[in-house]
XYZ file of C-alpha atoms in Angstrom:
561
model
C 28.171 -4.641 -110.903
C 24.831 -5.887 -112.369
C 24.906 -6.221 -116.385
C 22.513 -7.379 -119.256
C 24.544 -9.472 -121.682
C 22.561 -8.496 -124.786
C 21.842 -11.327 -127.595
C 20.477 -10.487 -131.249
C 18.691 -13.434 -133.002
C 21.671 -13.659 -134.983
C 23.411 -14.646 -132.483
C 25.898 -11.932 -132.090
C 26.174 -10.221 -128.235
C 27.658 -7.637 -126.368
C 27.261 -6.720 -122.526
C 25.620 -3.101 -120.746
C 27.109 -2.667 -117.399
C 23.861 -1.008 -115.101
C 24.892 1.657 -112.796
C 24.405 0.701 -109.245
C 24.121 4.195 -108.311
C 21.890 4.779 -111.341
C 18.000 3.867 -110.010
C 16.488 3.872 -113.278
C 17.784 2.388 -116.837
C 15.416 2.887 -119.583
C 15.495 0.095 -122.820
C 14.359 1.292 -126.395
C 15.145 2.114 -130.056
C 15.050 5.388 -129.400
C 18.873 7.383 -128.505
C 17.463 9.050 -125.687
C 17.377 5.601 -124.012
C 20.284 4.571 -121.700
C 20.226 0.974 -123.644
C 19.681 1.617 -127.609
C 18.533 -1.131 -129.539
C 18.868 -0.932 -132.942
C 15.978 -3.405 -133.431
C 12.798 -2.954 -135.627
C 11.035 -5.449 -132.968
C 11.668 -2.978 -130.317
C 9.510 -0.038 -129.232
C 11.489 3.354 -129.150
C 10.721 3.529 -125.397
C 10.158 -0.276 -124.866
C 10.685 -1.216 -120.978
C 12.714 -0.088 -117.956
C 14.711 -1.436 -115.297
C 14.142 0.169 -111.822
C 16.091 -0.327 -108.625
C 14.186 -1.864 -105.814
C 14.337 -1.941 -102.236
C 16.039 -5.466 -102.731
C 17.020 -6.285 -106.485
C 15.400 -4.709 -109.594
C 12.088 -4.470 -110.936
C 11.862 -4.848 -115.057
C 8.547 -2.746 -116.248
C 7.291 -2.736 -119.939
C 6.232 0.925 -120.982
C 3.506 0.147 -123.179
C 5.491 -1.955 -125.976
C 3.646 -3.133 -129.052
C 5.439 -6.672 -129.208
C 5.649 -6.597 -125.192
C 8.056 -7.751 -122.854
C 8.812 -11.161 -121.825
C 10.662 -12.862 -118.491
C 11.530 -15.960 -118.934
C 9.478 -16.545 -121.963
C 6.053 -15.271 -119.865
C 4.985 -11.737 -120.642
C 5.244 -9.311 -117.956
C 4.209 -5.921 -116.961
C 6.140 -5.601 -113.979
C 8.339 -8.021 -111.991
C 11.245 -8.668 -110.260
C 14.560 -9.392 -111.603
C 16.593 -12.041 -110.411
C 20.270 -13.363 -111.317
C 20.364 -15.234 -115.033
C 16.811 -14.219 -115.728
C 16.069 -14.219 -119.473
C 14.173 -10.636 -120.740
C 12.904 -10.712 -124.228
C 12.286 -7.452 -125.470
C 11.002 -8.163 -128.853
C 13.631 -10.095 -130.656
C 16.552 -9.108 -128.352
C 17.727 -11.565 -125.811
C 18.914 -9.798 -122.566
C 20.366 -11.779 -119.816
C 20.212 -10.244 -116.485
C 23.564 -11.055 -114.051
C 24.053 -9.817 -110.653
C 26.228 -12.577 -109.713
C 30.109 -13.384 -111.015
C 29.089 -15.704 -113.590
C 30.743 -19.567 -113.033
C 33.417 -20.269 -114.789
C 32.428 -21.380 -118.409
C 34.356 -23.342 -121.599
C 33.790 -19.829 -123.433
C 36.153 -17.688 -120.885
C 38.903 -20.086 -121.367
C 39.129 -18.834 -125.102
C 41.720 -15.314 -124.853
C 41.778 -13.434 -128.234
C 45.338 -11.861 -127.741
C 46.891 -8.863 -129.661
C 49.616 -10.680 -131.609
C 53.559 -8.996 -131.474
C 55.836 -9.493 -134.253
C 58.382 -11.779 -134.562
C 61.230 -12.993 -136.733
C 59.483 -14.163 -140.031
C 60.326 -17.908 -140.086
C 59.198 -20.283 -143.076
C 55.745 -22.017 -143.175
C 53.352 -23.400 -145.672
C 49.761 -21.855 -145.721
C 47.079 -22.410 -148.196
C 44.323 -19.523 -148.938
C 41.253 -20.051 -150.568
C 37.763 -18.422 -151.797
C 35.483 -18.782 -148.730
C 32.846 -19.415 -150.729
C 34.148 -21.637 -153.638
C 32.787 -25.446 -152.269
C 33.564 -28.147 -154.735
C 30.471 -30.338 -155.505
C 30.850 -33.759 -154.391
C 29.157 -36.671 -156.422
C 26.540 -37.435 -154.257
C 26.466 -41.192 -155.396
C 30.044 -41.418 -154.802
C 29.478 -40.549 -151.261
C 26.530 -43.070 -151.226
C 28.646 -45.799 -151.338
C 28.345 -47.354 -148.169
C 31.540 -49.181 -146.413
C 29.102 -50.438 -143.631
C 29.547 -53.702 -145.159
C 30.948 -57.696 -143.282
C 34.398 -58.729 -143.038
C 34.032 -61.693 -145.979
C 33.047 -58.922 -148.676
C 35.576 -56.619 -147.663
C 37.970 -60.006 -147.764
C 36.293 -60.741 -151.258
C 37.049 -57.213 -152.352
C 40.408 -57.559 -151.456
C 40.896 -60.594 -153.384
C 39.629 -59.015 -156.332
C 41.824 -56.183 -156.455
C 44.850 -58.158 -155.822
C 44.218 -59.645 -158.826
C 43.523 -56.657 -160.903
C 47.106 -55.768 -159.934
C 46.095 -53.366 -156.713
C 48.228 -53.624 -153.235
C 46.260 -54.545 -150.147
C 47.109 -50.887 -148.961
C 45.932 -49.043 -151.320
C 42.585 -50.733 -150.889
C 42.294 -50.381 -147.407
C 43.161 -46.732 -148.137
C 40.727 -46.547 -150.650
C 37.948 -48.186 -148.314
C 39.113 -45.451 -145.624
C 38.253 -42.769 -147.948
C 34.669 -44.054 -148.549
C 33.886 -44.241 -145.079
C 35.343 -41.377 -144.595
C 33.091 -39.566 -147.057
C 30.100 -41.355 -145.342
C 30.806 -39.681 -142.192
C 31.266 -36.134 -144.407
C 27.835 -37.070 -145.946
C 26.245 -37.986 -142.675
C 27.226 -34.630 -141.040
C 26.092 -32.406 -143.768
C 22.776 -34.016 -143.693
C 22.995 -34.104 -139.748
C 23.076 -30.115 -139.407
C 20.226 -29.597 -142.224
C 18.309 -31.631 -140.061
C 19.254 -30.319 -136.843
C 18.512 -26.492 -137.947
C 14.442 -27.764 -138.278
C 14.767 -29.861 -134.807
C 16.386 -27.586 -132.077
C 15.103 -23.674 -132.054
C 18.281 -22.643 -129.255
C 20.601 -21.009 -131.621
C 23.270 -21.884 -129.004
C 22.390 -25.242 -128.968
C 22.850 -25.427 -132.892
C 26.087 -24.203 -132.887
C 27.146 -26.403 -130.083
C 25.881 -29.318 -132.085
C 27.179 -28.375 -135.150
C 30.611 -28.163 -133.747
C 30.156 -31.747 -132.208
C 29.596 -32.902 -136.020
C 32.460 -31.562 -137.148
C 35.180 -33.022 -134.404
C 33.199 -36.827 -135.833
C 34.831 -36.059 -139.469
C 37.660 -33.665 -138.422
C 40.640 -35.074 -136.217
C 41.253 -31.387 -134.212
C 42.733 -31.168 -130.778
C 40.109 -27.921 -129.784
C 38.419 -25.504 -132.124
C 35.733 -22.723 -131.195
C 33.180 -20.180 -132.731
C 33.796 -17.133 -132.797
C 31.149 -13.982 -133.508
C 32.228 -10.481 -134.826
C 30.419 -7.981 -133.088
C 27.300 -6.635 -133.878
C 28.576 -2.753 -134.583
C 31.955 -2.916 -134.251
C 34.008 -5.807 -136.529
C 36.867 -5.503 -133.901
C 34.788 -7.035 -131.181
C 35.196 -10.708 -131.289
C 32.718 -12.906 -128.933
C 33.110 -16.570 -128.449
C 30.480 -18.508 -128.558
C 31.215 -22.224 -128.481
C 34.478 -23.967 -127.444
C 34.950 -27.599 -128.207
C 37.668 -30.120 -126.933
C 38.751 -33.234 -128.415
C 39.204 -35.043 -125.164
C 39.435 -33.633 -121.182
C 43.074 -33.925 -121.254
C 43.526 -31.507 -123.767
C 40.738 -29.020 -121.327
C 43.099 -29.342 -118.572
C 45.715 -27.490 -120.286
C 43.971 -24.174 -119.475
C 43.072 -21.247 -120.998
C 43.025 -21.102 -125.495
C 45.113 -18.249 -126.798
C 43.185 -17.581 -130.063
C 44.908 -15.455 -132.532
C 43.455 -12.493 -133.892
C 46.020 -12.391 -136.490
C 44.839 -15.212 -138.389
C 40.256 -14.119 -137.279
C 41.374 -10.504 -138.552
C 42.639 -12.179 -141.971
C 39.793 -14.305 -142.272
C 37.327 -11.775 -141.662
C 38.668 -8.848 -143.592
C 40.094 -10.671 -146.416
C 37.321 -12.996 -146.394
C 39.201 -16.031 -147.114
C 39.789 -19.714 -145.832
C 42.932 -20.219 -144.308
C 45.035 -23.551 -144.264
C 48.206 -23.717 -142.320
C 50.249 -26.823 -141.946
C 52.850 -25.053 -139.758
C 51.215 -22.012 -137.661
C 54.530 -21.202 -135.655
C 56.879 -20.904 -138.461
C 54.470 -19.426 -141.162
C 55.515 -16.318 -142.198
C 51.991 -14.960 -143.058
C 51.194 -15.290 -139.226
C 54.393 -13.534 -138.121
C 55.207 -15.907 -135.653
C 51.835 -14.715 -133.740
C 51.931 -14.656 -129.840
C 49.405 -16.997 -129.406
C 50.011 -19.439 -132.025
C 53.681 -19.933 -129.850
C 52.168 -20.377 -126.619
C 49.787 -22.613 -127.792
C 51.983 -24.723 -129.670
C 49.980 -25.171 -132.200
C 51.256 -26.795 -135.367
C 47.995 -26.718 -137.667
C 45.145 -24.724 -137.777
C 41.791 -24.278 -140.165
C 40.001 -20.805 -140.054
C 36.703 -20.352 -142.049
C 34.354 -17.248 -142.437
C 30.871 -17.547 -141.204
C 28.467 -15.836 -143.538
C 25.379 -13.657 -143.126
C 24.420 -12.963 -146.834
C 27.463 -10.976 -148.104
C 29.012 -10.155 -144.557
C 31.590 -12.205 -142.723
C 29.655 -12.234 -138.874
C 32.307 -14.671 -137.784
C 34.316 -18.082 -138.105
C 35.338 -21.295 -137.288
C 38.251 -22.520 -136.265
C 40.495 -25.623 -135.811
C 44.028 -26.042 -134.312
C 45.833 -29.251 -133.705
C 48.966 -29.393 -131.519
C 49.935 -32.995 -133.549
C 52.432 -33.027 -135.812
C 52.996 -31.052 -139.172
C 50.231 -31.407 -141.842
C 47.531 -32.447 -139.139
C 44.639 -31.191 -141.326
C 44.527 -31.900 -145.463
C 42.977 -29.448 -147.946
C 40.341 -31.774 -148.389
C 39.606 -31.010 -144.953
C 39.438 -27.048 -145.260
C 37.171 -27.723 -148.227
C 34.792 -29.753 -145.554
C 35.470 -26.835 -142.998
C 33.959 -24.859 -145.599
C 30.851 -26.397 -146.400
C 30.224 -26.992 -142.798
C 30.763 -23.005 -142.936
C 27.774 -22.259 -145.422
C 26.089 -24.780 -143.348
C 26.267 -22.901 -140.177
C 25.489 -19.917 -142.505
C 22.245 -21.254 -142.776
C 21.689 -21.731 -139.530
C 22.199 -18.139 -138.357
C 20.019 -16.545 -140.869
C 17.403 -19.687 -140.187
C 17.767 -18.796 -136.511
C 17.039 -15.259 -137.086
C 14.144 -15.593 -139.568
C 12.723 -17.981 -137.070
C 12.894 -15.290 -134.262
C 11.524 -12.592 -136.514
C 8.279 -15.341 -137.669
C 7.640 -15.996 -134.187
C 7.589 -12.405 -133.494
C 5.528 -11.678 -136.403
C 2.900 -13.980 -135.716
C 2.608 -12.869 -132.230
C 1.733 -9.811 -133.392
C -1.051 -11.256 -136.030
C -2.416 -12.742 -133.451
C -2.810 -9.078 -131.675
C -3.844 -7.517 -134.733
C -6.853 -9.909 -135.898
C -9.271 -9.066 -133.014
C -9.270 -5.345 -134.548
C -8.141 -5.191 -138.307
C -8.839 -6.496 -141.236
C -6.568 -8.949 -143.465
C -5.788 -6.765 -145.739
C -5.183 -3.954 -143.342
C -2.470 -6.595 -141.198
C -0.878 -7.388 -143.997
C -0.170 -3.603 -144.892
C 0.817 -2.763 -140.997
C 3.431 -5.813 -141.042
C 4.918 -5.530 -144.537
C 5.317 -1.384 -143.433
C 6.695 -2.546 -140.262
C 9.844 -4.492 -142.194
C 10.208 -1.760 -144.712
C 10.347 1.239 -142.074
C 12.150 -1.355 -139.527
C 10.101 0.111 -136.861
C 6.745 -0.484 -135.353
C 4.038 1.079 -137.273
C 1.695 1.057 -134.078
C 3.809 3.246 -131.632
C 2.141 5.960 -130.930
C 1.980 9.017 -133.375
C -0.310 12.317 -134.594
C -2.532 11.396 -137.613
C -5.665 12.471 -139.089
C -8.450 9.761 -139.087
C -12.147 9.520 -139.059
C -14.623 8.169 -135.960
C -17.309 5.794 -136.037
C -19.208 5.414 -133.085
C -22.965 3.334 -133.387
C -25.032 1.923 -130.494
C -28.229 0.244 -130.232
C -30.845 2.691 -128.798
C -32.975 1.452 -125.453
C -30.455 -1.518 -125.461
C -31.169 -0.784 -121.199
C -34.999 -1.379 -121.544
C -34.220 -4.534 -124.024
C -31.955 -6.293 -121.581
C -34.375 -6.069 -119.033
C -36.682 -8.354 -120.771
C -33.748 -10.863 -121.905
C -31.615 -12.675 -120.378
C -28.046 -12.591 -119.629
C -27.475 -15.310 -121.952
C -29.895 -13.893 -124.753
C -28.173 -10.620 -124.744
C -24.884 -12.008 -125.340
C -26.028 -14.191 -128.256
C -27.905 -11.122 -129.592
C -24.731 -8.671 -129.127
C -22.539 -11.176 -130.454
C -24.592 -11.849 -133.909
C -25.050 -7.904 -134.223
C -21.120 -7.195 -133.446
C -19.946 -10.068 -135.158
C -21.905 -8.565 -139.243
C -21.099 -4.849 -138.092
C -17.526 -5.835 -137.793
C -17.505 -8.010 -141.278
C -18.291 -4.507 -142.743
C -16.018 -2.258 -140.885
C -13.091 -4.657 -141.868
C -14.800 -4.629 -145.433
C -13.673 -0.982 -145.382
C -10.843 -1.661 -144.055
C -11.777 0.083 -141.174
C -10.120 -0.683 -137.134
C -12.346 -1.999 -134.522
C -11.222 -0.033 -131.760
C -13.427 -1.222 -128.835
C -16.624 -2.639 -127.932
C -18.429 -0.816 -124.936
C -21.301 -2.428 -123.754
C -24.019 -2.267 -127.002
C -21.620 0.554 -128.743
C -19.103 0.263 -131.054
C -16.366 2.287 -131.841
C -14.408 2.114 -135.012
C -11.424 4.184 -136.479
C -10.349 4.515 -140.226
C -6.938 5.848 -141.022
C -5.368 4.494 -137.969
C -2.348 3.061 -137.481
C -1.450 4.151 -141.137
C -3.657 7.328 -142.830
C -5.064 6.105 -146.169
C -6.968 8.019 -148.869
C -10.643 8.151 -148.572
C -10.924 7.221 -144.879
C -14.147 9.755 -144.403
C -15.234 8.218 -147.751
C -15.193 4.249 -146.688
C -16.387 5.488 -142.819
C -19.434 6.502 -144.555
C -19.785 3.702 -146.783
C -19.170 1.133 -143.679
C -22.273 3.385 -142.128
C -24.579 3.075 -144.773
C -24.275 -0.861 -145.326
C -24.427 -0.948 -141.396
C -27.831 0.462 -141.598
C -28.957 -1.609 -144.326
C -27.396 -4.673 -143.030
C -29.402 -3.956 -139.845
C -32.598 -3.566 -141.660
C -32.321 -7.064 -143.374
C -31.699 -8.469 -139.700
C -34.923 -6.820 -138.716
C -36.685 -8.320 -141.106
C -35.400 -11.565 -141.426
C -36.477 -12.512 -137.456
C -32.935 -13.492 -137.584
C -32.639 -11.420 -133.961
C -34.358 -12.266 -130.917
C -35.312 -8.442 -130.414
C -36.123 -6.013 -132.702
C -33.846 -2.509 -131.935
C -32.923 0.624 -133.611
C -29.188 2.035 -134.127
C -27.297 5.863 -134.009
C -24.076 6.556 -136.148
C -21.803 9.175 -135.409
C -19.293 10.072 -137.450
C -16.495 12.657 -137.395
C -12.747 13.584 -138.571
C -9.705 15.393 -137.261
C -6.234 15.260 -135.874
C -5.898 12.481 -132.849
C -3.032 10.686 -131.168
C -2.803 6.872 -131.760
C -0.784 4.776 -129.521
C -0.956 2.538 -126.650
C -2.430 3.943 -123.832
C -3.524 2.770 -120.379
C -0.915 1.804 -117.257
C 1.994 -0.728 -117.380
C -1.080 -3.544 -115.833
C -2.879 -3.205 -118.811
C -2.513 -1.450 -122.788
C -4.772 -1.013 -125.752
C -4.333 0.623 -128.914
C -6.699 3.113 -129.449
C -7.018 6.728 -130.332
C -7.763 9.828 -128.624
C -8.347 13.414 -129.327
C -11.305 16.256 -129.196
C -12.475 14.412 -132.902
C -13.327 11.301 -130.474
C -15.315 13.049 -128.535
C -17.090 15.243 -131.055
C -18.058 11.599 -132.947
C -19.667 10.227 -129.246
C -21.657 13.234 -128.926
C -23.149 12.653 -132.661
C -23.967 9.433 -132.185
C -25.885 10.319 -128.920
C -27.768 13.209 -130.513
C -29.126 11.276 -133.603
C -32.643 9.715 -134.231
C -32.763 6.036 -134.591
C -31.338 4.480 -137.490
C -29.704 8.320 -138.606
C -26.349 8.688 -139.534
C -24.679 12.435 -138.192
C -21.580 13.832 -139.294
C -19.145 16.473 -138.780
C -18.073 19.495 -140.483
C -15.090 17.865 -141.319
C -15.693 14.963 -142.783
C -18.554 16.204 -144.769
C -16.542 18.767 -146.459
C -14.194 15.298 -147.593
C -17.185 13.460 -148.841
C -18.887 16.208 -150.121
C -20.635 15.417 -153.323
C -19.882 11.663 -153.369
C -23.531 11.181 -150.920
C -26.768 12.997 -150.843
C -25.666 14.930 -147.274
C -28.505 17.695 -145.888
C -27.927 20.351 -143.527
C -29.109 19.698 -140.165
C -27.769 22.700 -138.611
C -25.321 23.580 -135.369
C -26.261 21.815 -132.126
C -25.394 22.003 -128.714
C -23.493 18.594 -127.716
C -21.912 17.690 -124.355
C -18.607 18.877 -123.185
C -18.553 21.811 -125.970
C -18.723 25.408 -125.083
C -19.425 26.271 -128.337
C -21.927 24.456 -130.696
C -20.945 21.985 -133.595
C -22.075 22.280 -136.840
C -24.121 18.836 -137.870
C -24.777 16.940 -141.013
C -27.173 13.709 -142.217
C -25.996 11.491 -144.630
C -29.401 10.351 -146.215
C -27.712 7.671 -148.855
C-alpha cells in the first residue's frame, strides 16, 4: 500500500497509509482534508494527490508557500517511489515500494512484562542540571612527546605520586580533550550541515569517540501522541555487535525518562528493581545503560540512549553528566533545525511579497502570519478600496516609439507610481499593459484604506506633473484614476499552471469603469468611498453615469485636492 511518511522540521514523523482504492487524497490545514497538517506553513487546502493511469500525480491547489518535489516547485507532476514533497515546512516522503531494510527497523520498542524485582543500582538525576566544567582545565592538552610525559613522570615520583596514578591522571586529561573536542564539534556541525538527519547521525558518531557503548539510538516522541516513539538514528560500536540482530529497546526505562523527565544511570539493567526486570533489557543482555531527555524548550520530544552488554559499571556518572550536555546540545540542534526551516520558508515568501507590497506592509503580513499560525494570504472576504490609473492614448504614443522606448518610459512611470502606492502602504496588484491596478486593505483591512487610496492618487497626479515638466520622459501623456470601495474576495486565483494574488469582486469592476470614464489627469470615485473620506478632501458632485457592464447607473464623484 502506497504511504507518505510525514516529517516536521523538528524532526519528529509519523506515516499516512493512501487508499489504493481511494483516487483522490487531498493535503491541508484544514480538517476537511484527508491528510491534516497542523502546520502554519501550510495552506488549509494546500495540494492533492491523484491516482493516475500508472502511479500518482501530486497537484498544488493554489498554495501561498507552494509545493515542492524534490526541492523544485511543482504544479503538477508525477509521483514516483522515495520522492521528497515539501509542502511548506512538512517533509512528506512518498513510498510505493517495501522500503530496504534499514539500521532504524532493527530498533523494537517492546511492551515490558513484570518480573521478580531483583536488586540493582540506578542513579537518577535532573535532566537539565549540567555541571560547568573549567574550561582551562579541559584546555590542557595531553597531545604532548614521550620525553615530557617521561619528565612528568619523574617529577611526580618525586613529589611522592605512583606512576599509576599519573598515567591515570594523564588519561583523564585526554579524556576531557576528547569531551571538549565533541562539544565544540556539534556547535560547529549545527552551522555546517542543514539535513537534520544528518546532524543527528553525526552527533551520535561524536558521542561513541568519548563514550565506550556497545549500540545506542535516538529516539523521537511523537508529534501528537507522547506514546508514539520513532527511531531515528541507530549507532553500533563495531559490525559484530550489528550482526546480533534486531535492538529490543525498552519502553520502560524511554517512558521514565520522558514522563519523569529525568536522566537515568543504571549499572545493572537486568537486576534493577526500578526496571522490573524489563523484557527487553533480558533479551538483550544488557548490563548498563544511559537514557537522557531530548529537549524542545520545556517539552521532552525524545532521548538518547546507551546500553553496553560489558560488564557491571560499564558507564560512570561522569559519563551521564556528558550524556547530558551532549543532550542540550542536540537540543539545540532541533530547535536550530526548525528555525532554519521556518527562515528559509519565510524568506521565500519575502521574496514573493516584495514585487507587490511595501516593507512595512511585509513585515505586518509575516509577523500576523506567526501570531495567527496560519497564512494571512489564503483567500478570504474583506472590504478594500481599488485603484486603477492608465495613461490615456498610450496606443497612439507607442506608435511613434519604439519597443525599446516604451519600455524605458513604462518602467520610469511604474517604477515612481509604485514608490507612492507602497508609500501608502498600498498592494500593487498587477500591471496591464500602461494600467495599473492597486488594492489597499488587502491581505489584512486597515483603517483609512479609502483615505491613503486617495492620498496615493493625488501625489500620483502631482508626481506626474513634475515628470511632465522636468523633460524627464521621452513623451509627454496624460493619466485617469479610478477609485472605488466594497466587499471583494482576496486569494489566489488562476489554474494549478499558474497563481496570483489578487482580488475580485463587482467593487473591481465598478473602479475599471471610473477610470475609463474620467478626463485626463481626473481622479473619479465611488459612492462608497466618498462617503469614508468625506470631509477630509474638497470632493464635488459629478453626478450618476452610465458605465459598462451595469444595468443600473453609478453614482460618481471628483476628488479636486
Amino acid at each position: 500500500m502506497p504511504s507518505l511518511n510525514i516529517i516536521g522540521s523538528d524532526g519528529r514523523g509519523s506515516t499516512f497509509l493512501i487508499d489504493k482504492d481511494k483516487e483522490e487524497i487531498t493535503i491541508g490545514r484544514s480538517e476537511k482534508n484527508d491528510l491534516v497538517l497542523s502546520d502554519g506553513s501550510v495552506s488549509r487546502y494546500h495540494a492533492k494527490i491523484v491516482k493516475a493511469e500508472k502511479g500518482y500525480m501530486i497537484t498544488d491547489l493554489g498554495s501561498f508557500n507552494g509545493t515542492r518535489l524534490n526541492e523544485k516547485s511543482i504544479q503538477t507532476a508525477p509521483l514516483s517511489h522515495e520522492d521528497e514533497i515539501r509542502v511548506g515546512t512538512v517533509k512528506l516522503n512518498f513510498i510505493t515500494e517495501k522500503p530496504k531494510p534499514s539500521p532504524l527497523d532493527s530498533v523494537i520498542l517492546t511492551a515490558d512484562t513484570e518480573h521478580e524485582k531483583g536488586q540493582g543500582q540506578m542513579i537518577e538525576k535532573s535532566a537539565k542540571d549540567i555541571p560547568q566544567e573549567d574550561s582551562q582545565e579541559l584546555l590542557i592538552s595531553t597531545e604532548t612527546d614521550k620525553s615530557l610525559i617521561d619528565s612528568s613522570l619523574i617529577v611526580a615520583a618525586k613529589k611522592g605520586k605512583q606512576k599509576a596514578e599519573v598515567k591515570e591522571e594523564l588519561t583523564s586529561l585526554e579524556r576531557m580533550n576528547k569531551v571538549l573536542f565533541v562539544l565544540y564539534e556539534i556547535s560547529r556541525q549545527l552551522h555546517t550541515i542543514h539535513d537534520f538527519n544528518e546532524l543527528l547521525k553525526k552527533i551520535m558518531d561524536f558521542i561513541f569517540m568519548v563514550i565506550d557503548a556497545d549500540y545506542g539510538f535516538v529516539i523521537l516522541t511523537g508529534e501528537k501522541k507522547k506514546d508514539d516513539l520513532v527511531p531515528v538514528v541507530v549507532k553500533y560500536r563495531d559490525d559484530k555487535v550489528k550482526a546480533k540482530g534486531e535492538l529490543r529497546a525498552s519502553r520502560t526505562i524511554i517512558n521514565r525518562v520522558v514522563k519523569d523527565k529525568v536522566a537515568i544511570l543504571t549499572s545493572n539493567a537486568m537486576t534493577d528493581s526500578r526496571f522490573d526486570q524489563a523484557q527487553s533489557l533480558l533479551m538483550q543482555q544488557i548490563q548498563s545503560a544511559m537514557c537522557v531527555p531530548l529537549w524542545k524548550k520545556d517539552k521532552v520530544i525524545g532521548v538518547i540512549q546507551l546500553d553496553s552488554v560489558g560488564g557491571d559499571d560499564q558507564f560512570t556518572e561522569d559519563d551521564l553528566e556528558l550524556l547530558k550536555a551532549i543532550g542540550c546540545q542536540m537540543a539545540m540542534v532541533i530547535e536550530q533545525a526548525s528555525l532554519n526551516e521556518q527562515i528559509r520558508e519565510e524568506e521565500r515568501m519575502r521574496n514573493r511579497l516584495e514585487r507587490f507590497h511595501s516593507p512595512q506592509v511585509i513585515e505586518m503580513i509575516l509577523k500576523e502570519s506567526q501570531e495567527e499560525k496560519g497564512n494571512i494570504m489564503e483567500s478570504k472576504d474583506l472590504t478594500a478600496t481599488i485603484l486603477f490609473t492608465d495613461i490615456i492614448g498610450f496606443t497612439s504614443i507607442s506608435e511613434e516609439m519604439s519597443p525599446r522606448e516604451i519600455n524605458l518610459m513604462l518602467n520610469q512611470f511604474f517604477s515612481r507610481m509604485t514608490d507612492i502606492i507602497f508609500k501608502y502602504d498600498g498592494m500593487i496588484d498587477k500591471f496591464i499593459g500602461d494600467c495599473l491596478m492597486a488594492v489597499f486593505g488587502a491581505p489584512r483591512e486597515r483603517k483609512k484604506d479609502p483615505e491613503r487610496a486617495t492620498r496615493a492618487a493625488l501625489e500620483i497626479r502631482q508626481e506626474l506633473a513634475k515628470m511632465m515638466e522636468s523633460g524627464e520622459l521621452e513623451k509627454k501623456f496624460n493619466i485617469r484614476i479610478g477609485i472605488n470601495t466594497g466587499k471583494v474576495v482576496a486569494g489566489n486565483i488562476g489554474s494549478p499552471n499558474r497563481m496570483e494574488y489578487t482580488v475580485i469582486g463587482d467593487p473591481v469592476n465598478i473602479a475599471a469603469r471610473l477610470e475609463s470614464i474620467a478626463n485626463p489627469n481626473q481622479i473619479l470615485i465611488g459612492e462608497e468611498t466618498c462617503r469614508l473620506v468625506k470631509g477630509k478632501f474638497k470632493i464635488q458632485k459629478v453626478g450618476p453615469k452610465k458605465v459598462k457592464g451595469k444595468a443600473a447607473e453609478v453614482m460618481v464623484y471628483e476628488v479636486l485636492s
